[in-house]
Amino acid sequence: MAKWGQGDPRWIVEEREDGTNVNNWHWTERDATSWSKGKLRESLVGIVVENEAGRCQISDLKQVEGEASCSSRKGKLIFFYEWNIKLTWKGIIKESGAKHKGLIEIPNLSEENEVEDTEVNVSKKKGDGDVLKDLMKTAGTAKVREALGDYLKALKTEFTMGMILPTKAAATQELTIKRKLSENTLQAPLGVRIPTVALHMTELFDAGVERLYSIFTVKELVQKFSKSPAILEAEKGGKFQMFDGNVTGEYIELLTNEKIVMKWRCRSWPEEHYATVVLNFVPTPGQTELQLDCKGVPVCKEENMKFCWQKQHFEEIKGLLQLTTLNG
């Protein structure tokens, strides 16, 4: 073994305490299979498509078979993924109220094909309702491919964080960037400084303020739109848990039919780090405008947070409101 400062420079530790994989020269590999299954479920389940004839929604990830991994060599990332996916969908015809179910099969999602060329097969149980099947074949297929693209983007960014270790020059640059971000960071326990961003979103709902407010504070309604068990203590200091424990937090303030303030975190966030979510309910003629302000979202989780609220909250709540109206 060469002494410090001698030998092949590829193996010399460049001011790193761990002395591991200097300049990313060695081959490293990380199994992304388990992470991918969760991300595919998150990206695909809950997709909604709608037109004047009907409304369809992907209701469950029935099967996901395959594997995924990421390898690093000489500072370059190499991805491998191969998936066979089956999803169930359900829909309702607006005029008649008739409900139908079907299946979506993605037989080969792999790095060999572009996402836009990925095969997506839509089928429906026997009977009427071809208008819903056609909706899923067109708009549904487009949204499925978009969601698959989101998964691949996350695989190549979110999942690979930390695989390419910083060299001395990169570490200096990273330190400069962190200093610039310091004005927009939160101090987390254990002394970790987390770069954060603030989000603002608005959405209109075809419901009165009381009805929309109740969907966020009544356990049974939360379980309906989230399609999973929930723990809910809708009072100041009360705890909540949704989406199989992937979202947890605490109520800071509740002004009935006006405002909800929460401490909020996703399971994948750094330990004990919370954002602050403020929901303002603004009545408009025949509708309610929901104003969402969120501070303290980790920078690397910004897109996930937007997806969570747009797809898993807003769209699901609209679906719940519509079904409630149709069932009268």
Coordinates of N, CA and C in Angstrom, one line a residue, residues 46-279:
G46 N -53.9 6.9 -8.3 CA -54.6 8.2 -8.1 C -54.7 9.0 -9.3
I47 N -54.0 8.6 -10.4 CA -54.1 9.4 -11.7 C -55.6 9.5 -12.1
V48 N -56.1 10.7 -12.5 CA -57.5 10.9 -12.8 C -57.5 11.5 -14.2
V49 N -58.4 11.0 -15.1 CA -58.7 11.6 -16.4 C -60.2 11.8 -16.5
E50 N -60.6 12.9 -17.2 CA -62.0 13.2 -17.2 C -62.3 14.0 -18.5
N51 N -63.5 13.7 -19.0 CA -64.1 14.5 -20.1 C -65.6 14.7 -19.9
E52 N -66.3 15.2 -20.9 CA -67.7 15.4 -20.7 C -68.5 14.1 -20.6
A53 N -67.9 13.0 -21.0 CA -68.7 11.7 -20.9 C -68.5 11.0 -19.6
G54 N -67.3 11.1 -19.0 CA -67.0 10.3 -17.8 C -65.7 10.7 -17.1
R55 N -65.5 10.0 -16.0 CA -64.3 10.2 -15.2 C -63.7 8.9 -14.8
C56 N -62.4 8.8 -15.0 CA -61.7 7.5 -14.6 C -60.5 7.8 -13.7
Q57 N -60.2 6.8 -12.9 CA -59.1 6.9 -12.0 C -58.4 5.6 -11.8
I58 N -57.0 5.7 -11.7 CA -56.2 4.5 -11.5 C -56.4 4.2 -10.0
S59 N -56.9 3.1 -9.6 CA -57.3 2.8 -8.2 C -56.2 2.0 -7.4
D60 N -55.4 1.2 -8.1 CA -54.5 0.4 -7.4 C -53.4 -0.1 -8.3
L61 N -52.2 -0.4 -7.6 CA -51.1 -1.0 -8.3 C -51.2 -2.5 -8.0
K62 N -51.7 -3.2 -9.0 CA -52.1 -4.7 -8.8 C -50.8 -5.5 -8.8
Q63 N -49.9 -5.2 -9.6 CA -48.7 -6.0 -9.8 C -47.5 -5.2 -10.3
V64 N -46.3 -5.4 -9.7 CA -45.1 -4.7 -10.2 C -44.0 -5.7 -10.0
E65 N -43.5 -6.2 -11.2 CA -42.5 -7.2 -11.2 C -41.3 -6.7 -11.9
G66 N -40.1 -7.0 -11.4 CA -38.9 -6.5 -12.1 C -37.8 -6.0 -11.1
E67 N -36.9 -5.2 -11.6 CA -35.9 -4.7 -10.7 C -35.3 -3.4 -11.3
A68 N -34.6 -2.7 -10.5 CA -33.9 -1.5 -10.9 C -32.7 -1.3 -10.0
S69 N -31.7 -0.7 -10.7 CA -30.4 -0.4 -9.9 C -29.7 0.8 -10.6
C70 N -28.8 1.3 -9.8 CA -28.0 2.4 -10.3 C -26.5 2.1 -10.0
S71 N -25.6 2.3 -11.0 CA -24.2 2.0 -10.7 C -23.4 3.3 -11.0
S72 N -22.3 3.4 -10.3 CA -21.4 4.6 -10.5 C -20.0 4.1 -10.8
R73 N -19.4 4.7 -11.9 CA -18.0 4.4 -12.3 C -17.4 5.6 -12.9
K74 N -16.3 6.0 -12.4 CA -15.5 7.1 -12.9 C -16.4 8.4 -12.9
G75 N -17.2 8.5 -11.9 CA -18.1 9.7 -11.9 C -19.3 9.7 -12.8
K76 N -19.6 8.6 -13.4 CA -20.7 8.5 -14.3 C -21.7 7.5 -13.7
L77 N -23.0 7.8 -13.9 CA -24.1 7.0 -13.4 C -24.7 6.1 -14.5
I78 N -24.9 4.9 -14.2 CA -25.4 3.9 -15.2 C -26.7 3.3 -14.6
F79 N -27.8 3.4 -15.3 CA -29.1 3.0 -14.8 C -29.6 1.7 -15.5
F80 N -30.2 0.8 -14.7 CA -30.8 -0.4 -15.2 C -32.2 -0.5 -14.6
Y81 N -33.2 -0.7 -15.4 CA -34.5 -0.9 -14.8 C -35.4 -1.7 -15.8
E82 N -36.1 -2.6 -15.3 CA -37.0 -3.4 -16.2 C -38.2 -3.8 -15.4
W83 N -39.4 -3.3 -15.8 CA -40.6 -3.5 -15.0 C -41.8 -4.0 -15.9
N84 N -42.6 -4.9 -15.2 CA -43.8 -5.4 -15.8 C -44.9 -4.9 -14.8
I85 N -45.8 -4.0 -15.2 CA -46.7 -3.4 -14.2 C -48.1 -3.6 -14.6
K86 N -49.0 -3.9 -13.6 CA -50.4 -4.0 -13.9 C -51.1 -3.1 -12.9
L87 N -52.0 -2.3 -13.4 CA -52.8 -1.3 -12.6 C -54.3 -1.6 -12.8
T88 N -55.1 -1.3 -11.8 CA -56.5 -1.4 -12.0 C -57.1 0.1 -12.1
W89 N -58.1 0.2 -12.8 CA -58.8 1.5 -12.9 C -60.3 1.4 -12.8
K90 N -60.9 2.5 -12.4 CA -62.4 2.5 -12.2 C -62.9 3.8 -12.8
G91 N -64.1 3.7 -13.3 CA -64.7 5.0 -13.9 C -66.2 5.0 -13.7
I92 N -66.7 6.2 -14.0 CA -68.1 6.4 -13.9 C -68.6 7.3 -15.1
I93 N -69.7 6.8 -15.7 CA -70.3 7.5 -16.8 C -71.2 8.6 -16.2
K94 N -70.9 9.8 -16.6 CA -71.6 11.0 -16.0 C -73.1 11.0 -16.2
E95 N -73.5 10.6 -17.4 CA -75.0 10.7 -17.7 C -75.8 9.7 -17.0
S96 N -75.3 8.5 -17.0 CA -76.1 7.4 -16.4 C -75.7 7.0 -14.9
G97 N -74.4 7.4 -14.6 CA -73.9 7.1 -13.2 C -73.4 5.7 -13.2
A98 N -73.4 5.0 -14.3 CA -72.9 3.6 -14.4 C -71.4 3.6 -14.1
K99 N -71.0 2.5 -13.3 CA -69.6 2.4 -12.9 C -69.0 1.2 -13.6
H100 N -67.7 1.3 -14.0 CA -67.0 0.2 -14.7 C -65.6 0.2 -14.2
K101 N -65.0 -1.0 -14.4 CA -63.6 -1.2 -13.9 C -62.8 -1.9 -15.1
G102 N -61.5 -1.7 -15.0 CA -60.6 -2.3 -16.0 C -59.2 -2.4 -15.5
L103 N -58.3 -2.8 -16.5 CA -56.9 -3.1 -16.2 C -56.0 -2.3 -17.1
I104 N -54.9 -1.9 -16.6 CA -53.8 -1.3 -17.5 C -52.6 -2.1 -17.3
E105 N -52.0 -2.6 -18.4 CA -50.8 -3.4 -18.4 C -49.6 -2.6 -19.1
I106 N -48.5 -2.6 -18.4 CA -47.3 -2.0 -19.0 C -46.3 -3.1 -19.0
P107 N -46.1 -3.9 -20.1 CA -45.4 -5.1 -20.1 C -43.8 -4.9 -20.1
N108 N -43.4 -3.8 -20.5 CA -41.9 -3.6 -20.6 C -41.5 -2.2 -20.5
L109 N -41.3 -1.7 -19.2 CA -40.7 -0.4 -19.0 C -39.3 -0.6 -18.7
S110 N -38.4 -0.2 -19.6 CA -37.0 -0.5 -19.5 C -36.2 0.6 -20.2
E111 N -34.9 0.6 -19.9 CA -34.0 1.7 -20.5 C -33.8 1.5 -22.0
E112 N -34.3 0.4 -22.5 CA -34.2 0.1 -23.9 C -35.2 0.9 -24.8
N113 N -36.2 1.4 -24.1 CA -37.3 2.2 -24.8 C -37.5 3.6 -24.2
E114 N -37.8 4.5 -25.1 CA -38.2 5.8 -24.6 C -39.5 5.8 -23.9
V115 N -39.8 6.6 -22.9 CA -41.0 6.6 -22.2 C -42.2 6.7 -23.1
E116 N -42.1 7.7 -24.1 CA -43.2 7.9 -25.0 C -43.5 6.7 -25.9
D117 N -42.6 5.8 -26.0 CA -42.8 4.6 -26.8 C -43.2 3.4 -26.0
T118 N -43.3 3.6 -24.6 CA -43.6 2.4 -23.8 C -45.0 1.9 -24.0
E119 N -45.1 0.6 -24.1 CA -46.4 0.0 -24.4 C -47.3 0.1 -23.2
V120 N -48.6 0.6 -23.4 CA -49.6 0.8 -22.4 C -50.9 0.2 -22.9
N121 N -51.3 -1.0 -22.3 CA -52.5 -1.7 -22.8 C -53.6 -1.5 -21.8
V122 N -54.8 -1.0 -22.4 CA -55.9 -0.8 -21.5 C -57.0 -1.8 -21.9
S123 N -57.6 -2.4 -20.9 CA -58.7 -3.3 -21.1 C -59.8 -3.0 -20.1
K124 N -61.0 -3.5 -20.3 CA -62.2 -3.3 -19.5 C -63.0 -4.6 -19.3
K125 N -63.6 -4.7 -18.2 CA -64.5 -5.9 -18.0 C -65.6 -5.8 -19.0
K126 N -66.2 -7.0 -19.3 CA -67.3 -7.1 -20.2 C -68.4 -6.2 -19.9
G127 N -69.1 -5.8 -20.9 CA -70.3 -4.9 -20.7 C -70.2 -3.6 -21.4
D128 N -71.1 -2.7 -21.2 CA -71.0 -1.4 -21.7 C -69.9 -0.6 -21.1
G129 N -69.8 0.7 -21.5 CA -68.8 1.5 -20.9 C -67.5 1.7 -21.7
D130 N -67.6 1.4 -23.0 CA -66.5 1.6 -23.9 C -66.0 3.1 -23.9
V131 N -66.9 4.0 -23.6 CA -66.5 5.4 -23.6 C -65.4 5.6 -22.5
L132 N -65.5 4.9 -21.4 CA -64.5 5.0 -20.4 C -63.2 4.4 -20.8
K133 N -63.3 3.2 -21.5 CA -62.1 2.6 -22.0 C -61.4 3.5 -23.0
D134 N -62.1 4.1 -23.9 CA -61.5 5.0 -24.8 C -60.8 6.2 -24.1
L135 N -61.5 6.7 -23.1 CA -60.9 7.8 -22.3 C -59.5 7.4 -21.7
M136 N -59.5 6.1 -21.2 CA -58.2 5.6 -20.6 C -57.2 5.4 -21.6
K137 N -57.6 4.9 -22.8 CA -56.7 4.7 -23.9 C -56.0 5.9 -24.4
T138 N -56.7 7.0 -24.3 CA -56.2 8.3 -24.9 C -55.5 9.1 -23.8
A139 N -56.4 9.8 -23.0 CA -55.9 10.7 -22.0 C -55.2 9.9 -20.9
G140 N -55.8 8.7 -20.5 CA -55.2 7.9 -19.5 C -53.8 7.4 -19.8
T141 N -53.6 7.0 -21.0 CA -52.3 6.5 -21.5 C -51.3 7.6 -21.4
A142 N -51.7 8.8 -21.9 CA -50.8 10.0 -21.8 C -50.3 10.3 -20.4
K143 N -51.3 10.3 -19.5 CA -50.9 10.6 -18.1 C -50.1 9.5 -17.5
V144 N -50.3 8.2 -17.8 CA -49.5 7.1 -17.3 C -48.1 7.3 -17.8
R145 N -47.9 7.6 -19.1 CA -46.5 7.8 -19.6 C -45.8 9.0 -18.9
E146 N -46.6 10.0 -18.6 CA -46.1 11.2 -17.9 C -45.6 10.8 -16.5
A147 N -46.4 10.0 -15.8 CA -46.1 9.5 -14.5 C -44.8 8.6 -14.5
L148 N -44.7 7.8 -15.6 CA -43.5 7.0 -15.7 C -42.3 7.8 -15.9
G149 N -42.5 8.9 -16.6 CA -41.4 9.9 -16.8 C -41.0 10.5 -15.5
D150 N -42.0 10.8 -14.7 CA -41.7 11.4 -13.3 C -40.9 10.4 -12.5
Y151 N -41.2 9.1 -12.6 CA -40.5 8.1 -11.8 C -39.1 8.0 -12.3
L152 N -38.8 8.0 -13.6 CA -37.5 7.9 -14.1 C -36.6 9.2 -13.7
K153 N -37.3 10.3 -13.7 CA -36.6 11.5 -13.3 C -36.2 11.4 -11.9
A154 N -37.1 10.9 -11.0 CA -36.7 10.8 -9.6 C -35.7 9.7 -9.4
L155 N -35.7 8.7 -10.2 CA -34.7 7.6 -10.1 C -33.3 8.2 -10.4
K156 N -33.2 9.1 -11.4 CA -31.9 9.7 -11.8 C -31.5 10.9 -11.0
T157 N -32.4 11.4 -10.1 CA -32.0 12.5 -9.3 C -32.2 12.2 -7.8
E158 N -33.4 12.1 -7.4 CA -33.7 11.8 -6.0 C -33.0 10.6 -5.4
F159 N -33.1 9.5 -6.1 CA -32.5 8.2 -5.6 C -31.0 8.2 -5.6
T160 N -30.4 8.9 -6.5 CA -28.9 8.8 -6.7 C -28.2 9.8 -5.8
M161 N -28.9 10.6 -5.0 CA -28.2 11.6 -4.1 C -27.2 10.9 -3.3
G162 N -25.9 11.4 -3.3 CA -24.9 10.8 -2.5 C -24.0 9.8 -3.2
M163 N -24.4 9.3 -4.4 CA -23.7 8.3 -5.1 C -22.4 8.9 -5.7
I164 N -22.5 10.1 -6.2 CA -21.3 10.8 -6.7 C -20.7 11.7 -5.6
L165 N -19.6 11.2 -5.1 CA -19.0 11.9 -3.9 C -18.2 13.2 -4.4
P166 N -18.2 14.2 -3.7 CA -17.6 15.5 -4.1 C -16.1 15.4 -4.1
T167 N -15.4 15.9 -5.1 CA -13.9 16.0 -5.1 C -13.6 17.3 -4.3
K168 N -12.4 17.6 -4.2 CA -12.0 18.8 -3.4 C -12.6 20.0 -4.1
A169 N -12.5 20.1 -5.4 CA -13.0 21.3 -6.1 C -14.5 21.4 -6.0
A170 N -15.2 20.2 -6.1 CA -16.6 20.2 -6.0 C -17.1 20.5 -4.6
A171 N -16.3 20.1 -3.6 CA -16.7 20.3 -2.3 C -16.6 21.8 -2.0
T172 N -15.6 22.5 -2.5 CA -15.5 23.9 -2.3 C -16.6 24.7 -3.0
Q173 N -17.0 24.2 -4.2 CA -18.2 24.9 -4.9 C -19.5 24.6 -4.1
E174 N -19.6 23.4 -3.6 CA -20.8 23.1 -2.8 C -20.9 23.9 -1.6
L175 N -19.8 24.2 -0.9 CA -19.8 25.0 0.3 C -20.2 26.4 0.0
T176 N -19.8 26.9 -1.2 CA -20.2 28.3 -1.6 C -21.7 28.3 -1.8
I177 N -22.2 27.3 -2.5 CA -23.7 27.3 -2.8 C -24.5 27.2 -1.4
K178 N -24.0 26.4 -0.5 CA -24.7 26.2 0.8 C -24.7 27.6 1.5
R179 N -23.6 28.3 1.4 CA -23.6 29.6 2.1 C -24.6 30.6 1.5
K180 N -24.8 30.5 0.2 CA -25.8 31.3 -0.5 C -27.2 31.0 -0.1
L181 N -27.4 29.7 0.2 CA -28.7 29.2 0.6 C -29.0 29.3 2.1
S182 N -28.0 29.8 2.8 CA -28.1 29.8 4.3 C -29.3 30.6 4.8
E183 N -29.7 31.7 4.0 CA -30.8 32.5 4.4 C -32.1 31.8 4.3
N184 N -32.1 30.7 3.6 CA -33.4 30.0 3.3 C -33.3 28.6 3.9
T185 N -32.7 28.4 5.1 CA -32.6 27.1 5.6 C -33.2 27.0 7.0
L186 N -33.5 25.8 7.4 CA -34.0 25.5 8.7 C -33.0 24.7 9.5
Q187 N -32.9 24.9 10.8 CA -32.0 24.2 11.6 C -32.7 22.9 12.1
A188 N -32.3 21.8 11.7 CA -32.9 20.5 12.1 C -32.1 20.0 13.3
P189 N -32.8 19.1 14.1 CA -32.1 18.4 15.1 C -30.8 17.7 14.6
L190 N -29.9 17.4 15.4 CA -28.6 16.8 15.1 C -27.7 17.8 14.3
G191 N -28.1 19.1 14.2 CA -27.2 20.1 13.7 C -27.2 20.1 12.2
V192 N -28.1 19.4 11.5 CA -28.1 19.4 10.0 C -28.8 20.6 9.4
R193 N -28.2 21.3 8.5 CA -28.8 22.5 7.9 C -29.4 22.0 6.6
I194 N -30.7 22.3 6.4 CA -31.4 21.8 5.2 C -31.9 22.9 4.4
P195 N -31.4 23.0 3.1 CA -31.9 24.0 2.2 C -33.4 23.8 1.9
T196 N -34.2 24.8 2.0 CA -35.6 24.7 1.9 C -36.2 25.7 0.9
V197 N -37.4 25.4 0.5 CA -38.1 26.3 -0.4 C -39.6 26.5 0.1
A198 N -40.2 27.5 -0.4 CA -41.6 27.8 0.0 C -42.5 27.5 -1.2
L199 N -43.7 27.0 -1.0 CA -44.6 26.7 -2.1 C -45.9 27.5 -1.9
H200 N -46.5 27.9 -3.0 CA -47.8 28.5 -2.9 C -48.7 27.9 -4.1
M201 N -49.8 27.3 -3.7 CA -50.7 26.7 -4.7 C -52.2 27.1 -4.4
T202 N -53.0 27.2 -5.4 CA -54.4 27.5 -5.2 C -55.2 26.5 -6.1
E203 N -56.4 26.2 -5.6 CA -57.3 25.3 -6.3 C -58.7 25.6 -6.0
L204 N -59.6 25.5 -7.0 CA -61.0 25.8 -6.9 C -61.7 24.4 -6.7
F205 N -62.7 24.4 -5.8 CA -63.5 23.2 -5.5 C -64.9 23.5 -5.6
D206 N -65.7 22.6 -6.2 CA -67.1 22.7 -6.4 C -67.8 22.3 -5.1
A207 N -67.6 23.0 -4.0 CA -68.1 22.7 -2.7 C -68.1 24.0 -1.9
G208 N -69.0 24.0 -0.9 CA -69.0 25.1 0.1 C -67.9 25.0 1.0
V209 N -67.6 26.0 1.8 CA -66.5 26.1 2.7 C -66.6 25.0 3.8
E210 N -67.8 24.8 4.3 CA -68.0 23.8 5.4 C -67.6 22.4 4.9
R211 N -68.1 22.1 3.7 CA -67.9 20.8 3.2 C -66.4 20.5 2.9
L212 N -65.7 21.5 2.3 CA -64.3 21.3 2.0 C -63.5 21.3 3.3
Y213 N -63.8 22.1 4.3 CA -63.1 22.1 5.5 C -63.2 20.7 6.2
S214 N -64.4 20.2 6.2 CA -64.6 18.9 6.8 C -63.8 17.7 6.2
I215 N -63.5 17.9 4.9 CA -62.7 16.8 4.2 C -61.3 16.8 4.8
F216 N -60.8 17.9 5.3 CA -59.5 17.9 5.9 C -59.5 17.6 7.4
T217 N -60.6 17.6 8.0 CA -60.7 17.4 9.5 C -61.5 16.3 10.0
V218 N -62.2 15.6 9.2 CA -63.0 14.4 9.6 C -62.3 13.1 9.1
K219 N -62.0 12.3 10.0 CA -61.2 11.1 9.8 C -61.8 10.2 8.6
E220 N -63.1 10.0 8.6 CA -63.7 9.2 7.6 C -63.6 9.7 6.2
L221 N -63.7 11.1 6.1 CA -63.5 11.7 4.8 C -62.0 11.7 4.3
V222 N -61.1 11.9 5.3 CA -59.7 11.8 4.9 C -59.4 10.4 4.4
Q223 N -59.9 9.4 5.1 CA -59.7 8.0 4.6 C -60.2 7.7 3.2
K224 N -61.4 8.4 2.9 CA -62.0 8.2 1.6 C -61.1 8.8 0.5
F225 N -60.7 10.0 0.7 CA -59.9 10.6 -0.5 C -58.5 10.1 -0.5
S226 N -57.9 9.7 0.6 CA -56.5 9.1 0.6 C -56.5 7.6 0.4
K227 N -57.7 7.0 0.5 CA -57.8 5.5 0.2 C -56.8 4.7 1.1
S228 N -56.7 5.2 2.3 CA -55.8 4.5 3.3 C -56.3 4.8 4.7
P229 N -55.9 4.0 5.7 CA -56.3 4.3 7.1 C -55.6 5.6 7.5
A230 N -56.3 6.4 8.4 CA -55.7 7.6 8.9 C -55.9 7.7 10.4
I231 N -55.0 8.5 11.0 CA -55.2 8.8 12.4 C -55.3 10.3 12.4
L232 N -56.4 10.8 13.1 CA -56.7 12.2 13.0 C -57.2 12.8 14.4
E233 N -56.5 13.8 14.9 CA -57.0 14.5 16.1 C -57.1 15.9 15.7
A234 N -58.2 16.3 15.1 CA -58.4 17.7 14.5 C -58.6 18.7 15.6
E235 N -57.6 19.0 16.4 CA -57.6 20.0 17.4 C -56.2 20.5 17.6
K236 N -56.1 21.7 18.2 CA -54.7 22.3 18.4 C -53.9 21.3 19.2
G237 N -52.7 21.0 18.6 CA -51.8 20.1 19.3 C -52.1 18.6 18.9
G238 N -53.2 18.4 18.2 CA -53.5 17.0 17.8 C -52.6 16.5 16.7
K239 N -52.4 15.2 16.7 CA -51.5 14.6 15.7 C -52.4 14.0 14.5
F240 N -51.7 13.9 13.4 CA -52.4 13.2 12.3 C -51.4 12.3 11.5
Q241 N -51.9 11.3 10.9 CA -51.1 10.4 10.1 C -52.0 9.9 8.9
M242 N -51.4 10.0 7.7 CA -52.2 9.6 6.5 C -51.3 8.9 5.5
F243 N -51.9 8.3 4.5 CA -51.2 7.6 3.4 C -50.3 6.5 4.0
D244 N -50.8 5.6 4.8 CA -50.0 4.5 5.4 C -48.8 5.0 6.1
G245 N -48.9 6.2 6.8 CA -47.8 6.7 7.6 C -46.8 7.5 6.8
N246 N -47.0 7.6 5.5 CA -46.1 8.4 4.7 C -46.1 9.9 5.0
V247 N -47.3 10.4 5.5 CA -47.4 11.8 5.9 C -47.8 11.8 7.3
T248 N -47.1 12.6 8.2 CA -47.4 12.7 9.6 C -47.3 14.2 10.0
G249 N -47.9 14.6 11.1 CA -47.7 15.9 11.5 C -48.6 16.3 12.7
E250 N -48.8 17.5 12.9 CA -49.5 18.0 14.1 C -50.3 19.3 13.7
Y251 N -51.5 19.4 14.2 CA -52.3 20.7 14.0 C -51.8 21.8 14.9
I252 N -51.4 22.9 14.4 CA -51.0 24.1 15.1 C -52.1 25.0 15.4
E253 N -53.0 25.2 14.4 CA -54.1 26.1 14.6 C -55.3 25.7 13.7
L254 N -56.5 25.8 14.2 CA -57.7 25.5 13.4 C -58.7 26.6 13.6
L255 N -59.1 27.3 12.6 CA -60.2 28.2 12.6 C -61.3 27.7 11.8
T256 N -62.3 27.2 12.4 CA -63.4 26.4 11.7 C -63.8 27.1 10.4
N257 N -63.8 26.4 9.3 CA -64.2 26.8 8.0 C -63.4 28.0 7.4
E258 N -62.3 28.3 8.1 CA -61.5 29.4 7.6 C -60.0 29.1 7.3
K259 N -59.4 28.4 8.3 CA -57.9 28.2 8.2 C -57.5 27.0 9.0
I260 N -56.5 26.3 8.4 CA -55.8 25.2 9.1 C -54.3 25.4 9.0
V261 N -53.6 25.3 10.1 CA -52.1 25.4 10.1 C -51.6 24.1 10.7
M262 N -50.6 23.5 10.0 CA -50.1 22.2 10.4 C -48.6 22.1 10.3
K263 N -48.0 21.4 11.3 CA -46.6 20.9 11.1 C -46.7 19.7 10.2
W264 N -45.9 19.5 9.2 CA -46.1 18.5 8.1 C -44.8 17.9 7.7
R265 N -44.7 16.6 7.6 CA -43.5 16.0 7.1 C -43.9 14.7 6.3
C266 N -43.0 14.4 5.4 CA -43.1 13.1 4.6 C -42.1 12.2 5.2
R267 N -42.4 10.9 5.1 CA -41.5 9.9 5.7 C -40.1 10.0 5.1
S268 N -39.9 10.3 3.8 CA -38.6 10.3 3.2 C -37.8 11.6 3.5
W269 N -38.4 12.5 4.3 CA -37.6 13.7 4.6 C -36.6 13.4 5.7
P270 N -35.6 14.3 5.8 CA -34.6 14.1 6.9 C -35.3 14.0 8.3
E271 N -34.8 13.1 9.1 CA -35.4 12.8 10.4 C -35.8 14.1 11.2
E272 N -37.0 14.1 11.7 CA -37.5 15.2 12.5 C -37.7 16.5 11.8
H273 N -37.5 16.6 10.5 CA -37.7 17.8 9.8 C -39.1 18.0 9.4
Y274 N -39.7 19.2 9.8 CA -41.1 19.5 9.4 C -41.2 20.8 8.6
A275 N -42.2 20.8 7.7 CA -42.6 22.0 7.1 C -43.8 22.6 7.8
T276 N -44.1 23.8 7.5 CA -45.4 24.4 8.0 C -46.3 24.6 6.8
V277 N -47.5 24.0 6.9 CA -48.5 24.1 5.9 C -49.7 24.9 6.4
V278 N -50.1 25.9 5.6 CA -51.2 26.8 5.9 C -52.3 26.6 4.8
L279 N -53.5 26.2 5.2 CA -54.6 26.1 4.3 C -55.6 27.2 4.6

